[in-house]
mmCIF file of C-alpha atoms in Angstrom:
data_model
loop_
_atom_site.group_PDB
_atom_site.id
_atom_site.type_symbol
_atom_site.label_atom_id
_atom_site.label_comp_id
_atom_site.label_asym_id
_atom_site.label_seq_id
_atom_site.Cartn_x
_atom_site.Cartn_y
_atom_site.Cartn_z
ATOM 1 C CA ASP A 25 14.306 7.835 7.251
ATOM 2 C CA ALA A 26 17.831 8.556 7.817
ATOM 3 C CA VAL A 27 16.591 10.501 10.733
ATOM 4 C CA VAL A 28 15.270 7.658 12.902
ATOM 5 C CA ALA A 29 16.584 4.552 9.916
ATOM 6 C CA ASP A 30 19.816 4.584 7.986
ATOM 7 C CA GLY A 31 18.217 6.146 5.530
ATOM 8 C CA ASP A 32 18.147 2.766 2.217
ATOM 9 C CA PHE A 33 14.162 2.806 3.001
ATOM 10 C CA GLY A 34 13.684 4.991 0.095
ATOM 11 C CA TYR A 35 16.364 3.542 -2.088
ATOM 12 C CA SER A 36 15.257 0.227 -0.966
ATOM 13 C CA LEU A 37 11.904 0.623 -1.853
ATOM 14 C CA ALA A 38 12.679 1.787 -4.967
ATOM 15 C CA SER A 39 15.076 -1.002 -6.554
ATOM 16 C CA GLY A 40 12.417 -3.312 -5.708
ATOM 17 C CA PHE A 41 9.704 -2.056 -7.912
ATOM 18 C CA SER A 42 11.993 -1.140 -10.314
ATOM 19 C CA ALA A 43 12.701 -4.886 -10.271
ATOM 20 C CA VAL A 44 8.606 -5.269 -10.435
ATOM 21 C CA LEU A 45 8.362 -3.014 -13.353
ATOM 22 C CA ALA A 46 11.643 -4.796 -15.145
ATOM 23 C CA TYR A 47 9.772 -8.299 -15.006
ATOM 24 C CA PHE A 48 6.220 -7.132 -14.987
ATOM 25 C CA ASP A 49 5.661 -7.823 -18.586
ATOM 26 C CA GLN A 50 6.706 -11.968 -18.003
ATOM 27 C CA PHE A 51 4.256 -12.554 -14.677
ATOM 28 C CA ASP A 52 1.903 -14.587 -15.016
ATOM 29 C CA ARG A 53 -1.442 -12.843 -15.647
ATOM 30 C CA ALA A 54 -3.503 -16.369 -15.453
ATOM 31 C CA ASN A 55 -5.506 -14.947 -12.720
ATOM 32 C CA VAL A 56 -5.434 -11.992 -10.416
ATOM 33 C CA GLY A 57 -3.533 -14.001 -7.591
ATOM 34 C CA ALA A 58 -1.030 -15.490 -9.741
ATOM 35 C CA PHE A 59 0.281 -11.929 -10.785
ATOM 36 C CA LEU A 60 0.313 -10.307 -7.151
ATOM 37 C CA LYS A 61 1.968 -13.556 -6.043
ATOM 38 C CA ARG A 62 4.645 -13.018 -8.557
ATOM 39 C CA ILE A 63 4.789 -9.300 -7.523
ATOM 40 C CA ALA A 64 5.037 -10.615 -3.683
ATOM 41 C CA LEU A 65 8.185 -13.326 -4.477
ATOM 42 C CA VAL A 66 9.869 -10.275 -6.992
ATOM 43 C CA ILE A 67 9.402 -7.704 -4.098
ATOM 44 C CA SER A 68 10.625 -10.519 -1.083
ATOM 45 C CA SER A 69 13.229 -11.091 -3.169
ATOM 46 C CA LYS A 70 15.051 -7.454 -3.715
ATOM 47 C CA VAL A 71 13.784 -5.124 -1.339
ATOM 48 C CA GLY A 72 16.390 -5.503 1.731
ATOM 49 C CA GLY A 73 15.985 -5.032 5.292
ATOM 50 C CA ALA A 74 12.896 -6.426 7.223
ATOM 51 C CA SER A 75 11.207 -4.429 4.283
ATOM 52 C CA GLY A 76 11.513 -7.263 1.625
ATOM 53 C CA PRO A 77 9.169 -9.393 4.069
ATOM 54 C CA LEU A 78 6.701 -7.144 5.074
ATOM 55 C CA TRP A 79 6.223 -6.203 1.650
ATOM 56 C CA GLY A 80 6.270 -9.916 0.366
ATOM 57 C CA THR A 81 4.225 -10.902 2.663
ATOM 58 C CA ALA A 82 1.171 -8.300 1.784
ATOM 59 C CA PHE A 83 1.519 -9.120 -1.645
ATOM 60 C CA LEU A 84 1.159 -12.807 -0.522
ATOM 61 C CA ARG A 85 -1.801 -12.400 1.346
ATOM 62 C CA ALA A 86 -3.264 -9.888 -1.265
ATOM 63 C CA ALA A 87 -2.693 -12.749 -3.625
ATOM 64 C CA GLY A 88 -4.773 -15.304 -0.983
ATOM 65 C CA ALA A 89 -7.264 -12.573 -0.910
ATOM 66 C CA ALA A 90 -7.740 -11.909 -5.034
ATOM 67 C CA GLY A 91 -8.058 -15.837 -5.321
ATOM 68 C CA ASP A 92 -8.481 -17.164 -8.713
ATOM 69 C CA LYS A 93 -10.257 -14.189 -9.672
ATOM 70 C CA GLN A 94 -10.097 -12.631 -13.192
ATOM 71 C CA THR A 95 -11.589 -9.263 -11.976
ATOM 72 C CA LEU A 96 -12.216 -7.402 -8.921
ATOM 73 C CA ALA A 97 -15.179 -5.367 -7.548
ATOM 74 C CA PRO A 98 -14.812 -2.927 -5.497
ATOM 75 C CA GLY A 99 -15.302 -5.517 -2.467
ATOM 76 C CA ASP A 100 -12.579 -7.859 -3.668
ATOM 77 C CA VAL A 101 -9.824 -4.139 -3.769
ATOM 78 C CA VAL A 102 -11.363 -3.720 -0.020
ATOM 79 C CA ALA A 103 -10.743 -6.991 0.830
ATOM 80 C CA ILE A 104 -7.127 -7.615 -0.881
ATOM 81 C CA LEU A 105 -6.115 -4.072 1.294
ATOM 82 C CA ARG A 106 -7.184 -5.997 4.566
ATOM 83 C CA ALA A 107 -5.285 -9.367 3.361
ATOM 84 C CA ALA A 108 -2.238 -7.319 3.205
ATOM 85 C CA ALA A 109 -2.332 -5.349 6.040
ATOM 86 C CA GLY A 110 -3.492 -8.002 8.117
ATOM 87 C CA GLY A 111 -0.304 -9.845 6.802
ATOM 88 C CA ILE A 112 2.264 -6.943 7.692
ATOM 89 C CA ALA A 113 0.552 -6.949 11.404
ATOM 90 C CA GLN A 114 1.006 -10.086 12.265
ATOM 91 C CA ARG A 115 4.625 -10.028 10.588
ATOM 92 C CA GLY A 116 5.556 -7.865 11.756
ATOM 93 C CA GLY A 117 3.992 -8.184 15.139
ATOM 94 C CA ALA A 118 2.474 -4.349 14.897
ATOM 95 C CA VAL A 119 -0.446 -2.800 15.266
ATOM 96 C CA LEU A 120 -2.476 1.059 14.866
ATOM 97 C CA GLY A 121 -0.131 3.384 16.712
ATOM 98 C CA ASP A 122 2.806 1.772 16.622
ATOM 99 C CA LYS A 123 3.961 4.105 14.230
ATOM 100 C CA THR A 124 4.328 1.983 10.208
ATOM 101 C CA LEU A 125 3.098 1.351 7.092
ATOM 102 C CA LEU A 126 0.093 0.167 8.991
ATOM 103 C CA ASP A 127 -0.895 3.758 10.069
ATOM 104 C CA ALA A 128 -1.703 4.915 6.934
ATOM 105 C CA LEU A 129 -2.377 1.619 4.975
ATOM 106 C CA VAL A 130 -5.296 1.223 7.432
ATOM 107 C CA PRO A 131 -6.997 4.478 7.186
ATOM 108 C CA ALA A 132 -6.576 4.555 3.641
ATOM 109 C CA THR A 133 -8.195 0.977 3.216
ATOM 110 C CA ASP A 134 -10.947 1.988 5.611
ATOM 111 C CA ALA A 135 -11.852 5.720 3.881
ATOM 112 C CA LEU A 136 -11.933 3.736 0.627
ATOM 113 C CA GLU A 137 -14.556 0.927 1.939
ATOM 114 C CA ALA A 138 -16.225 4.003 2.983
ATOM 115 C CA ALA A 139 -15.984 5.655 -0.034
ATOM 116 C CA LEU A 140 -17.636 3.161 -2.190
ATOM 117 C CA ALA A 141 -20.053 2.971 0.125
ATOM 118 C CA LEU A 142 -21.873 5.889 -0.873
ATOM 119 C CA PRO A 143 -24.233 6.496 -3.606
ATOM 120 C CA ASP A 144 -23.151 6.239 -6.705
ATOM 121 C CA ALA A 145 -19.408 5.777 -6.014
ATOM 122 C CA MET A 146 -18.565 3.797 -8.456
ATOM 123 C CA SER A 147 -19.922 6.777 -11.145
ATOM 124 C CA GLY A 148 -16.901 7.550 -12.960
ATOM 125 C CA HIS A 149 -14.755 4.269 -12.753
ATOM 126 C CA GLY A 150 -14.668 4.980 -9.152
ATOM 127 C CA VAL A 151 -12.358 7.997 -9.458
ATOM 128 C CA ALA A 152 -13.528 9.421 -6.244
ATOM 129 C CA ALA A 153 -13.451 6.785 -4.053
ATOM 130 C CA VAL A 154 -9.790 6.259 -5.000
ATOM 131 C CA GLU A 155 -9.516 10.233 -4.129
ATOM 132 C CA CYS A 156 -10.109 9.910 -0.874
ATOM 133 C CA MET A 157 -8.008 6.647 0.028
ATOM 134 C CA ALA A 158 -5.199 8.799 -1.443
ATOM 135 C CA GLY A 159 -5.969 11.436 1.028
ATOM 136 C CA GLU A 160 -6.559 9.162 3.513
ATOM 137 C CA ALA A 161 -3.479 8.092 3.382
ATOM 138 C CA ARG A 162 -1.519 11.148 2.815
ATOM 139 C CA ARG A 163 -3.675 12.755 5.799
ATOM 140 C CA ALA A 164 -2.400 9.644 7.466
ATOM 141 C CA ALA A 165 0.875 9.204 6.459
ATOM 142 C CA ASP A 166 1.770 12.522 8.366
ATOM 143 C CA ALA A 167 -0.076 12.186 10.973
ATOM 144 C CA THR A 168 3.274 9.425 12.089
ATOM 145 C CA ALA A 169 5.171 12.301 12.621
ATOM 146 C CA ALA A 170 3.894 13.338 15.678
ATOM 147 C CA MET A 171 3.710 9.002 17.275
ATOM 148 C CA VAL A 172 6.597 7.421 18.677
ATOM 149 C CA ALA A 173 7.836 4.627 17.116
ATOM 150 C CA LYS A 174 7.556 1.678 18.652
ATOM 151 C CA LYS A 175 8.355 -1.209 15.743
ATOM 152 C CA GLY A 176 11.182 -1.288 12.892
ATOM 153 C CA ARG A 177 14.276 0.538 13.457
ATOM 154 C CA ALA A 178 12.618 4.028 13.804
ATOM 155 C CA ALA A 179 12.273 1.987 17.541
ATOM 156 C CA TYR A 180 15.246 1.979 18.581
ATOM 157 C CA THR A 181 15.563 6.744 18.481
ATOM 158 C CA GLY A 182 11.958 6.694 20.909
ATOM 159 C CA GLU A 183 10.901 9.631 21.814
ATOM 160 C CA ARG A 184 13.825 11.109 18.896
ATOM 161 C CA SER A 185 11.210 9.552 16.215
ATOM 162 C CA VAL A 186 8.150 12.386 17.227
ATOM 163 C CA GLY A 187 8.531 15.135 14.536
ATOM 164 C CA SER A 188 9.284 12.364 11.754
ATOM 165 C CA VAL A 189 7.206 10.876 9.751
ATOM 166 C CA ASP A 190 7.294 7.030 9.493
ATOM 167 C CA ALA A 191 8.799 6.232 5.578
ATOM 168 C CA GLY A 192 6.149 3.386 5.552
ATOM 169 C CA ALA A 193 3.534 5.637 5.801
ATOM 170 C CA THR A 194 5.013 7.979 3.481
ATOM 171 C CA ALA A 195 5.464 5.348 0.503
ATOM 172 C CA ILE A 196 1.907 3.518 1.788
ATOM 173 C CA ALA A 197 0.859 7.668 0.724
ATOM 174 C CA VAL A 198 2.726 7.651 -2.232
ATOM 175 C CA ILE A 199 2.102 5.354 -3.358
ATOM 176 C CA ALA A 200 -1.566 5.799 -2.955
ATOM 177 C CA GLU A 201 -1.151 9.117 -4.640
ATOM 178 C CA ALA A 202 0.447 7.561 -7.590
ATOM 179 C CA VAL A 203 -2.690 4.843 -8.064
ATOM 180 C CA SER A 204 -5.038 8.031 -7.593
ATOM 181 C CA ALA A 205 -3.481 9.896 -10.591
ATOM 182 C CA ALA A 206 -3.294 7.256 -13.031
ATOM 183 C CA TRP A 207 -6.807 6.356 -12.098
ATOM 184 C CA ARG A 208 -7.889 9.592 -12.827
ATOM 185 C CA GLN A 209 -5.479 9.883 -15.852
ATOM 186 C CA ARG A 210 -7.217 6.577 -16.912
ATOM 187 C CA TYR A 211 -11.235 7.246 -16.047
ATOM 188 C CA GLY A 212 -10.997 10.725 -16.150
ATOM 189 C CA THR A 213 -13.052 12.775 -13.813
ATOM 190 C CA GLU A 214 -16.530 12.913 -11.248
ATOM 191 C CA LYS A 215 -18.142 14.563 -9.094
ATOM 192 C CA GLU A 216 -16.541 14.745 -5.693
ATOM 193 C CA LEU A 217 -17.786 12.128 -3.323
ATOM 194 C CA SER A 218 -19.103 13.844 -0.133
#
């Protein structure tokens, strides 16, 4: 994000998620909500700038949506992602089109929900649905290059932000792609959803 901000977003986010990995084995696993809440606390304390509170809020809202569930159904995952997006929107005052991580997270969640609604979506543990989500996250993140930033540090550059992808949206794409690759590795292949 050095073109439109101060260039530390990737480092800061990587540092926060490295801390999550460092504490991972110590996290409360009593239920999904407790687990996500612990991630929120680590992210909030380890990610600098405005990103820490935004990503922390996302995980806190996800924790609230998960509640005390021990396992998640596909619809629960969509609800968690929607709660995270809602928390980010409220905390940061952003909407779709402001050139923020919401511009990748919301379309990716929509794509996941649509893919999960297809017949046999859960055959093969939903590998194709997760791939649809990751593909849409990348497409949407790349599309932010055409937008003018209206929130965050990039907003200070105005029209000069056109031509650069949003760092937060790109982070969503990278995370979605990593989740998709790990999901495919764990659960194998399945026919493509159309």
